[in-house]
Coordinates of C-alpha atoms (C1' of nucleotides) in Angstrom, one line a residue:
Chain A
M208 CA 49.6 30.0 6.2
A209 CA 50.6 32.4 3.5
E210 CA 50.3 36.1 4.4
T211 CA 48.3 38.3 2.0
I212 CA 49.0 41.8 0.9
R213 CA 46.7 44.9 1.0
H214 CA 47.3 48.4 -0.4
S215 CA 45.5 51.1 -2.4
W216 CA 45.2 50.5 -6.1
Q217 CA 44.7 54.1 -7.0
I218 CA 48.2 55.5 -7.0
S219 CA 50.4 57.4 -9.4
P220 CA 52.6 55.5 -11.9
Q221 CA 55.6 56.5 -9.9
Q222 CA 54.1 55.2 -6.7
S223 CA 53.1 52.0 -8.5
V224 CA 56.7 51.3 -9.5
R225 CA 57.8 52.0 -6.0
L226 CA 55.2 49.6 -4.6
Q227 CA 56.2 46.9 -7.1
R228 CA 59.8 47.0 -5.9
E229 CA 58.5 46.8 -2.3
L230 CA 56.2 43.9 -2.9
A231 CA 58.4 41.8 -5.2
P232 CA 60.5 40.4 -2.3
H233 CA 57.4 38.9 -0.8
V234 CA 56.7 36.6 -3.8
R235 CA 57.6 33.0 -3.2
C236 CA 58.4 30.6 -6.1
T237 CA 58.3 27.6 -3.8
P238 CA 56.8 24.1 -4.5
L239 CA 53.1 23.8 -4.4
A240 CA 52.1 23.2 -0.7
R241 CA 49.1 21.1 -1.5
P242 CA 47.7 18.9 -4.3
V243 CA 46.0 20.7 -7.2
R244 CA 42.4 19.5 -7.4
T245 CA 40.8 22.7 -8.7
I246 CA 42.1 25.3 -11.1
A247 CA 40.7 28.7 -11.9
G248 CA 41.3 30.9 -15.0
V249 CA 40.8 34.6 -15.0
D250 CA 40.6 37.1 -17.8
C251 CA 39.1 40.6 -18.5
A252 CA 37.2 42.3 -21.3
F253 CA 36.5 46.0 -21.7
F254 CA 33.3 47.7 -22.9
D255 CA 31.5 51.1 -22.8
S256 CA 34.2 52.6 -25.0
G257 CA 36.9 51.3 -22.6
R258 CA 35.4 52.9 -19.6
Q259 CA 34.3 49.7 -17.9
I260 CA 36.0 46.4 -17.2
V261 CA 34.5 42.9 -16.5
A262 CA 36.7 40.3 -14.9
V263 CA 35.7 36.6 -15.1
A264 CA 37.0 33.7 -13.0
V265 CA 36.1 30.1 -14.0
L266 CA 36.6 27.2 -11.6
M267 CA 37.4 23.8 -13.1
Q268 CA 38.1 20.3 -11.9
A269 CA 41.9 20.0 -12.4
K270 CA 41.8 16.5 -13.8
T271 CA 38.8 16.7 -16.2
L272 CA 38.7 20.4 -16.7
E273 CA 34.9 20.2 -16.1
I274 CA 33.5 23.7 -15.2
M275 CA 32.4 23.8 -11.6
A276 CA 31.5 27.4 -11.2
M277 CA 32.0 30.9 -12.7
A278 CA 32.0 34.3 -11.1
Y279 CA 32.5 37.9 -12.3
A280 CA 33.0 41.5 -11.2
V281 CA 32.4 44.8 -13.1
D282 CA 34.2 48.0 -12.4
Q283 CA 34.9 51.5 -13.7
V284 CA 38.3 51.6 -15.4
R285 CA 40.5 53.8 -13.2
M286 CA 44.0 53.3 -14.8
P287 CA 45.3 53.4 -18.4
Y288 CA 47.3 50.6 -19.8
V289 CA 50.9 51.1 -19.2
P290 CA 53.5 48.4 -20.0
G291 CA 54.7 47.1 -16.7
L292 CA 51.8 48.4 -14.7
L293 CA 49.0 46.1 -16.0
S294 CA 48.0 44.8 -12.5
F295 CA 47.0 48.3 -11.4
R296 CA 44.4 48.3 -14.2
E297 CA 43.1 44.7 -14.1
A298 CA 44.0 43.0 -10.8
P299 CA 41.5 44.7 -8.5
T300 CA 38.6 43.5 -10.6
Q301 CA 40.1 40.0 -11.1
F302 CA 40.7 39.7 -7.3
E303 CA 37.0 40.5 -6.8
A304 CA 35.9 37.9 -9.3
V305 CA 38.1 35.1 -7.8
S306 CA 36.8 36.1 -4.4
Q307 CA 33.2 35.5 -5.6
L308 CA 33.9 31.9 -6.4
P309 CA 32.1 29.4 -4.1
Q310 CA 35.4 27.9 -3.1
S311 CA 39.0 29.0 -3.3
P312 CA 41.0 27.4 -6.2
D313 CA 44.1 25.4 -5.5
L314 CA 45.8 27.2 -8.4
V315 CA 44.9 30.3 -10.6
L316 CA 46.1 30.8 -14.2
V317 CA 46.3 34.5 -15.1
D318 CA 46.6 36.0 -18.6
G319 CA 49.8 38.0 -18.4
A320 CA 53.2 37.8 -16.8
G321 CA 54.2 36.5 -13.4
Q322 CA 57.9 36.7 -12.6
A323 CA 58.7 37.5 -16.3
H324 CA 58.4 41.2 -15.5
P325 CA 61.0 44.0 -15.3
R326 CA 60.6 44.3 -11.5
R327 CA 59.5 40.7 -11.0
L328 CA 55.9 41.6 -10.2
G329 CA 53.7 40.9 -13.2
I330 CA 49.9 40.7 -12.7
A331 CA 50.0 37.0 -11.8
S332 CA 52.5 37.6 -9.0
H333 CA 50.7 40.6 -7.8
L334 CA 47.3 38.9 -7.8
G335 CA 48.9 35.9 -6.0
L336 CA 50.0 38.1 -3.2
W337 CA 46.5 39.5 -2.8
L338 CA 44.8 36.1 -2.9
G339 CA 47.5 34.3 -0.9
I340 CA 47.1 31.2 -3.2
P341 CA 49.3 29.8 -6.0
T342 CA 49.2 31.6 -9.4
V343 CA 50.8 31.2 -12.8
G344 CA 51.4 33.9 -15.4
V345 CA 50.5 32.9 -19.0
A346 CA 51.3 35.6 -21.5
K347 CA 50.6 35.5 -25.3
S348 CA 53.6 37.7 -26.0
R349 CA 56.9 38.8 -24.4
L350 CA 57.2 41.6 -21.9
C351 CA 60.9 41.2 -21.1
G352 CA 63.7 38.7 -21.3
R353 CA 65.4 37.0 -24.3
H354 CA 65.3 33.4 -25.5
R355 CA 66.5 31.0 -28.2
A356 CA 64.2 29.5 -30.9
V357 CA 61.6 27.1 -29.6
G358 CA 61.1 23.7 -31.2
R359 CA 58.1 23.4 -33.4
R360 CA 56.3 20.6 -31.5
R361 CA 53.9 20.8 -28.6
G362 CA 55.8 20.6 -25.3
C363 CA 59.0 22.2 -26.6
C364 CA 60.2 24.8 -24.2
V365 CA 63.2 27.2 -23.8
K366 CA 64.3 29.4 -21.0
L367 CA 63.3 33.0 -20.9
I368 CA 66.3 34.9 -19.5
D369 CA 66.8 38.4 -18.2
G370 CA 69.7 39.9 -16.2
G371 CA 71.3 36.5 -16.0
E372 CA 68.3 34.9 -14.3
V373 CA 65.7 32.5 -15.6
L374 CA 62.4 34.3 -15.4
G375 CA 60.2 31.8 -17.2
G376 CA 59.8 29.4 -20.1
V377 CA 58.6 29.9 -23.7
L378 CA 56.3 27.0 -24.2
R379 CA 54.8 25.6 -27.3
T380 CA 51.4 24.2 -26.4
R381 CA 50.4 23.1 -30.0
D382 CA 52.5 22.0 -32.9
D383 CA 53.6 25.0 -35.1
V384 CA 51.6 27.5 -33.1
K385 CA 53.0 30.6 -31.5
P386 CA 54.4 29.7 -28.0
L387 CA 53.3 31.0 -24.7
Y388 CA 55.4 33.0 -22.2
V389 CA 55.0 31.1 -18.9
S390 CA 56.3 32.2 -15.5
A391 CA 55.6 31.5 -11.9
G392 CA 53.2 33.9 -10.2
H393 CA 53.4 33.1 -6.5
L394 CA 53.6 30.0 -4.3
I395 CA 54.7 27.7 -7.2
T396 CA 57.9 26.8 -9.1
L397 CA 58.5 27.5 -12.7
A398 CA 58.7 23.8 -13.5
E399 CA 55.2 23.3 -11.9
A400 CA 53.9 26.4 -13.7
L401 CA 55.0 24.9 -17.0
K402 CA 53.6 21.5 -16.1
W403 CA 50.1 22.8 -15.3
T404 CA 50.1 25.1 -18.3
L405 CA 50.8 22.3 -20.7
R406 CA 48.6 19.9 -18.9
T407 CA 45.5 22.2 -19.2
A408 CA 46.2 23.3 -22.8
R409 CA 44.4 20.5 -24.7
Q410 CA 43.2 21.3 -28.2
Y411 CA 43.9 25.0 -28.2
R412 CA 46.9 27.2 -27.6
L413 CA 45.6 28.7 -24.4
P414 CA 45.0 26.6 -21.2
E415 CA 41.3 25.8 -20.9
P416 CA 40.8 27.8 -17.7
I417 CA 42.0 31.0 -19.3
R418 CA 40.3 30.3 -22.6
A419 CA 36.9 29.7 -20.9
A420 CA 37.3 32.9 -18.8
D421 CA 38.2 34.8 -22.0
R422 CA 35.2 33.5 -23.9
I423 CA 32.7 34.2 -21.1
A424 CA 34.1 37.7 -20.5
G425 CA 33.5 38.4 -24.2
Q426 CA 29.9 37.3 -23.9
L427 CA 29.3 39.2 -20.7
K428 CA 30.5 42.5 -21.9
T429 CA 28.0 42.5 -24.7
R430 CA 25.1 41.4 -22.4
I431 CA 26.0 43.9 -19.7
A432 CA 26.2 46.7 -22.3
E433 CA 22.8 45.8 -23.7
H434 CA 21.3 45.6 -20.2
S435 CA 22.5 49.1 -19.3
G436 CA 20.8 50.9 -22.2
Q437 CA 23.8 51.4 -24.5
F438 CA 23.7 51.5 -28.3
S439 CA 23.6 48.0 -29.8
P440 CA 22.1 48.4 -33.3
M441 CA 20.5 45.3 -34.9
Chain B
dG232 C1' 68.9 59.9 -27.4
dC233 C1' 66.9 55.5 -29.6
dG234 C1' 64.0 51.2 -29.2
dA235 C1' 61.0 47.9 -26.4
dC236 C1' 56.8 47.5 -24.4
dA237 C1' 51.9 41.6 -20.8
dG238 C1' 46.6 43.3 -21.9
Chain C
dA262 C1' 42.6 45.2 -24.9
dT263 C1' 39.4 46.8 -29.0
dC264 C1' 37.5 47.9 -34.0
dT265 C1' 35.9 43.5 -37.7
dT266 C1' 34.7 39.6 -43.1
dG267 C1' 36.6 37.2 -45.6
dT268 C1' 40.2 34.5 -46.8
dC269 C1' 45.0 32.1 -47.6
dG270 C1' 46.7 27.6 -46.4
dC271 C1' 46.9 22.7 -44.7

DNA sequence: GCGACAG
DNA sequence: ATCTTGTCGC
């Protein structure tokens, strides 16, 4: 079975970069080892003036996208947002949320990069190493790499290249809508990552698992803030 | 030194 | 990410 990684999340930016270089070689973009029957989507929202973070994990039936369960975790924000070091800010809480699900997902869709990262360890890959299960990185914008223009129709896709290697695919999930930057996270191939991203993106740009997690996180931050005596005029 | 830069 | 109503276009 896949080995999992454990380390402290509270380290300096310099140590974070060193750790990423150390962990990247452990990521495996190999074919899915088992059929995907359940898929989870994870996303975060910030509140309390950016001092707290809530991560949500939504479990769905892979075929019907019916929601089976939802779990969340709240934490104090300990790291600022630094391009390239996003996982040190959001992954700890996301890991906790996914761990709270009643059952382990066969695949996890993460909002952010996977292999399409300067040091090949975007948040999807990093979270995958911690969970020890397949993950896909689905970013709404580009972190690194270059690519040609993407066809305007749903399903059109072009390679995202950096340093001579294919890091991911720029995929159009809806006609004439800004494409998504998809890359393998861990324990999955790029082709499979693209297939599952397109397959779960029905009538919206984002895959349903991530979209559901995003929406629920937005509702939760407001509810949690109100419950903890913060200002919420009207 | 000058840009670029997931969420 | 977050602050936020209406509005241009198909």
